[in-house]
CSV table of C-alpha atoms in Angstrom, one decimal:
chain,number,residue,atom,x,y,z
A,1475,UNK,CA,-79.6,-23.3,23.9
A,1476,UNK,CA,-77.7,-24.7,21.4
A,1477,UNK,CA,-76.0,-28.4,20.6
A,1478,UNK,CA,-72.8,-29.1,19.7
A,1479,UNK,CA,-71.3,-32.9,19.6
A,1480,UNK,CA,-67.9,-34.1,19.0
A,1481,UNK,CA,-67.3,-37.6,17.8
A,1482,UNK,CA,-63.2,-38.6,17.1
A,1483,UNK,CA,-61.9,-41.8,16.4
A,1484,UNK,CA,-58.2,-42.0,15.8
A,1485,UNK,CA,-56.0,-45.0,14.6
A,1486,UNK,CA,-52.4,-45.4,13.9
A,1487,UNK,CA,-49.2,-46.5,14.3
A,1488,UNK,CA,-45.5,-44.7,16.2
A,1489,UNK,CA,-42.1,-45.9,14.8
A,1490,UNK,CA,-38.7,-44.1,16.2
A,1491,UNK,CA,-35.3,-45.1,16.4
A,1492,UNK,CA,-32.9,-42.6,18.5
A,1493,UNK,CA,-29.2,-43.3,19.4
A,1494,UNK,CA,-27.0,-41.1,21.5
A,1495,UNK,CA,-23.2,-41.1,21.3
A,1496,UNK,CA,-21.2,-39.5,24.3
A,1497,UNK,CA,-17.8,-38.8,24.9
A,1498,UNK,CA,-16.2,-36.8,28.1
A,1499,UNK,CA,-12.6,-36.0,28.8
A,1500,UNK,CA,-10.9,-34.7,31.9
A,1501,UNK,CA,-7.4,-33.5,32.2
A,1502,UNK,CA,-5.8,-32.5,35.4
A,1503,UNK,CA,-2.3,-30.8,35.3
A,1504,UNK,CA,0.5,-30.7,37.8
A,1505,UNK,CA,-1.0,-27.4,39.6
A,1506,UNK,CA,-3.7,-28.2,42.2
A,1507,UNK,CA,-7.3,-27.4,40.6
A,1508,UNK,CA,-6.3,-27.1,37.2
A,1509,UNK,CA,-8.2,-29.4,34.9
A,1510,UNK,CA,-9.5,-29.0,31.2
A,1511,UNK,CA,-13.2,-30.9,30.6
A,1512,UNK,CA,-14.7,-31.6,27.3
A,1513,UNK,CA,-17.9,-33.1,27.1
A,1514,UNK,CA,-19.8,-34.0,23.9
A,1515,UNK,CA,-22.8,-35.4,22.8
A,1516,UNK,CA,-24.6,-36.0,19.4
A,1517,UNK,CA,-28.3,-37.2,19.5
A,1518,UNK,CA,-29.9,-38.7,15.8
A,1519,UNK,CA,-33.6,-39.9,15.4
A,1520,UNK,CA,-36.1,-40.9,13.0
A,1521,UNK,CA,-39.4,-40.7,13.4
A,1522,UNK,CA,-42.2,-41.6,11.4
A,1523,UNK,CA,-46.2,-41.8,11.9
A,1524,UNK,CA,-49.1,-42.6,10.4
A,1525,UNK,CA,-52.9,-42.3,11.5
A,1526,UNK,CA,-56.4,-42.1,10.5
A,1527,UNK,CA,-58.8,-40.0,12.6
A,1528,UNK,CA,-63.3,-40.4,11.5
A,1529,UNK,CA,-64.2,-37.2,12.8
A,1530,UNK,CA,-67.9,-36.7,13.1
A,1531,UNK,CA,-69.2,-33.0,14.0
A,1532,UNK,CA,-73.0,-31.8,14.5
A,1533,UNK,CA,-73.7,-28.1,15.3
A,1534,UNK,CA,-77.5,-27.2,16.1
A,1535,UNK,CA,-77.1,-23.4,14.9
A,1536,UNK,CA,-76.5,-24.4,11.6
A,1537,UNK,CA,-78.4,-27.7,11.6
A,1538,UNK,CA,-75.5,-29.1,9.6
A,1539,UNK,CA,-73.8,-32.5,10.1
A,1540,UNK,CA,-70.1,-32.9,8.8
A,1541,UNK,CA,-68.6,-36.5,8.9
A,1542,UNK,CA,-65.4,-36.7,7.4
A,1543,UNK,CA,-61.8,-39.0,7.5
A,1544,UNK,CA,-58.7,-37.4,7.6
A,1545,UNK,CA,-55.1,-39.0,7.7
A,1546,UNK,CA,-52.4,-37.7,7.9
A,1547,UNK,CA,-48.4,-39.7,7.6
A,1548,UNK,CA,-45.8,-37.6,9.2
A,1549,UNK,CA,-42.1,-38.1,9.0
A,1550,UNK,CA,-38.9,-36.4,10.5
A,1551,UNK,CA,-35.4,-36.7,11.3
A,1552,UNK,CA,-33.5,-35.0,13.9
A,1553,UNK,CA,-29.7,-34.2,14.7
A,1554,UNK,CA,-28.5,-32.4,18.2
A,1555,UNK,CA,-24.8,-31.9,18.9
A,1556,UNK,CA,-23.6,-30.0,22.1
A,1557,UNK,CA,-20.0,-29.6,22.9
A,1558,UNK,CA,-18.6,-28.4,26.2
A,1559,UNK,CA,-15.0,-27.1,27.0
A,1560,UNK,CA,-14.2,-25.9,30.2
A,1561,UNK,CA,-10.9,-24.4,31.6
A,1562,UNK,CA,-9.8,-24.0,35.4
A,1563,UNK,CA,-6.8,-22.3,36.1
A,1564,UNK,CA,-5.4,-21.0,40.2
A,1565,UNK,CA,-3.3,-18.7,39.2
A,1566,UNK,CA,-2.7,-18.1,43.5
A,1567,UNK,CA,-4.8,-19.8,46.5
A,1568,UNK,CA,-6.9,-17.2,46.0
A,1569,UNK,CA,-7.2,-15.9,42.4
A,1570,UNK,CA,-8.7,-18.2,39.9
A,1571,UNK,CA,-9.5,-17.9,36.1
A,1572,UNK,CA,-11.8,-19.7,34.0
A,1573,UNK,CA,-12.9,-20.2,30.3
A,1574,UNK,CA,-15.1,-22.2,28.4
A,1575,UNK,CA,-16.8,-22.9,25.2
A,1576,UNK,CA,-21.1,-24.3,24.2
A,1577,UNK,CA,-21.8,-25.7,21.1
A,1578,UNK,CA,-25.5,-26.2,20.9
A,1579,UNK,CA,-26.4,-27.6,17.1
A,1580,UNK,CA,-29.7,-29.0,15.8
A,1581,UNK,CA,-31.1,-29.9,12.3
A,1582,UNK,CA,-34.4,-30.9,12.0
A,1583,UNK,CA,-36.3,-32.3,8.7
A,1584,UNK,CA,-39.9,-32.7,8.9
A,1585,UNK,CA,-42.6,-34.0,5.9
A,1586,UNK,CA,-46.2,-33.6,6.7
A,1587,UNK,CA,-48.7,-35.4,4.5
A,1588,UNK,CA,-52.6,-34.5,5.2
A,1589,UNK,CA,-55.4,-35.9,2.8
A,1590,UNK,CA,-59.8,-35.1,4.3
A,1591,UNK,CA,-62.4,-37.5,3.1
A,1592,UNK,CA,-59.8,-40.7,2.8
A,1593,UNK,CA,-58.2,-39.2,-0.6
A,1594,UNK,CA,-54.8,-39.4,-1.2
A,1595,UNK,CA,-54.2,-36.1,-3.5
A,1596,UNK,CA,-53.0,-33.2,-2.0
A,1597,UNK,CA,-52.1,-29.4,-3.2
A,1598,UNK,CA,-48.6,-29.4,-4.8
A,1599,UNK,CA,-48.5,-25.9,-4.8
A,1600,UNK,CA,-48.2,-26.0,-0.7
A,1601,UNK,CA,-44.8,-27.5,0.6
A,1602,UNK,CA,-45.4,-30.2,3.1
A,1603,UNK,CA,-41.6,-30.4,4.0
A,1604,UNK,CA,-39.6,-28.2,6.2
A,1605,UNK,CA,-35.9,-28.2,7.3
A,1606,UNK,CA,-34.4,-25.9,10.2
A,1607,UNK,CA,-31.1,-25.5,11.8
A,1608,UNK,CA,-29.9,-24.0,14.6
A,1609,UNK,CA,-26.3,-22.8,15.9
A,1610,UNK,CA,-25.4,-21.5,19.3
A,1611,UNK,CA,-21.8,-20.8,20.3
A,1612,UNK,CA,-21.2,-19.2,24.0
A,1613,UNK,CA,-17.7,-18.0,25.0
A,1614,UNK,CA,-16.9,-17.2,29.1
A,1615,UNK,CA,-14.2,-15.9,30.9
A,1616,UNK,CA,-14.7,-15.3,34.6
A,1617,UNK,CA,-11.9,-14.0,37.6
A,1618,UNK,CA,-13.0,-14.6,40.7
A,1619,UNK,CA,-11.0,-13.8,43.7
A,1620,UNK,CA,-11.9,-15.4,47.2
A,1621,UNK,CA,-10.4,-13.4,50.5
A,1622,UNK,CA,-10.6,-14.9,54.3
A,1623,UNK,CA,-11.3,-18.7,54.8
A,1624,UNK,CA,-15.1,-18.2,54.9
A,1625,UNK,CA,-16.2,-14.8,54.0
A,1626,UNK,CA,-17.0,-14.7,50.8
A,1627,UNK,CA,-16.1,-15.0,46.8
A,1628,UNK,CA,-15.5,-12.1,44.2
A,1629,UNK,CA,-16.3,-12.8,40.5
A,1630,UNK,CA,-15.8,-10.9,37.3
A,1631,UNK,CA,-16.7,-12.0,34.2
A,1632,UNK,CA,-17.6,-12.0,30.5
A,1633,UNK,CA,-20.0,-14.0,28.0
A,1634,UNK,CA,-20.6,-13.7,24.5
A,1635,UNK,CA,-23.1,-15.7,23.0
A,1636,UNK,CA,-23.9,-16.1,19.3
A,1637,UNK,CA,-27.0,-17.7,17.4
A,1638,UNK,CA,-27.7,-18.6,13.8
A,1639,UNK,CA,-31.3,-20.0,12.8
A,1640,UNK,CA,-32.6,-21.0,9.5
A,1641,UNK,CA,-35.7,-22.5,8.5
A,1642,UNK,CA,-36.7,-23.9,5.0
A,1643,UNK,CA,-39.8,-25.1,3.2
A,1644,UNK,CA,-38.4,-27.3,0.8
């Protein structure tokens, strides 16, 4: 039977700021269900922490102790943008058509800083900063037909969707 024992203390402190910015539009025209809706967001944050963890480790097996610090101080900033556009038209009581556009966007910047045993010197040759973005556009276009008060709807449609994604040690 062998003994293993964990010990972890961690300390540190959060800091964030996030806003959110919003802005939706409706437009109804003289024809009875027709309407245009755009709805956009855009979310930005910062984020930053920083902690210090005393890690104490005992394995029987190899009789060995390890005790060491490690802290590590992480930073990043974030930007999300989604745009919806959405297009109703009746073209009779019972045929309808509708379109729309997504915008899904997000940048993310990240710097990781890690130092064992309380020093502060790292390897340089190792990037600790990384950068990503994202792109996704979606086009639709649906028909849909509905026949008799209550028995049923008929729907034909398309969607193309696109994505881009990059990611970057810097």
């Amino acid at each position: 039977m062998s003994m293993r024992s964990l010990d972890q203390i961690t300390n540190g402190n959060d800091n964030g700021q996030f806003h959110t910015f919003s802005l939706n539009y409706q437009k109804k025209f003289n024809k009875p269900d027709q309407e245009l809706m755009i709805d956009a967001n855009w979310n930005l944050g910062r984020f930053n922490r920083e902690s210090t963890q005393k890690i104490d480790y005992f394995n029987d097996i190899f009789d060995n102790e390890f005790e060491f610090d490690k802290k590590d101080v992480t930073a990043s900033r974030n930007n999300r943008a989604v745009v919806n556009i959405n297009y109703s038209h009746p073209f009779t009581e019972n045929l309808r058509m509708e379109t729309g556009y997504n915008l899904n966007y997000s940048r993310r910047n990240s710097a990781y800083d890690y130092f064992w045993n309380g020093q502060s010197s790292r390897d340089d040759s190792i990037s600790y900063e990384f950068e990503s973005e994202e792109f996704i556009h979606a086009l639709y276009a649906t028909f849909g037909y509905t026949y008799g008060k209550w028995s049923g709807l008929a729907v034909c449609g398309i969607n193309f969707q696109h994505m881009s994604f990059q990611t970057l040690t810097i």
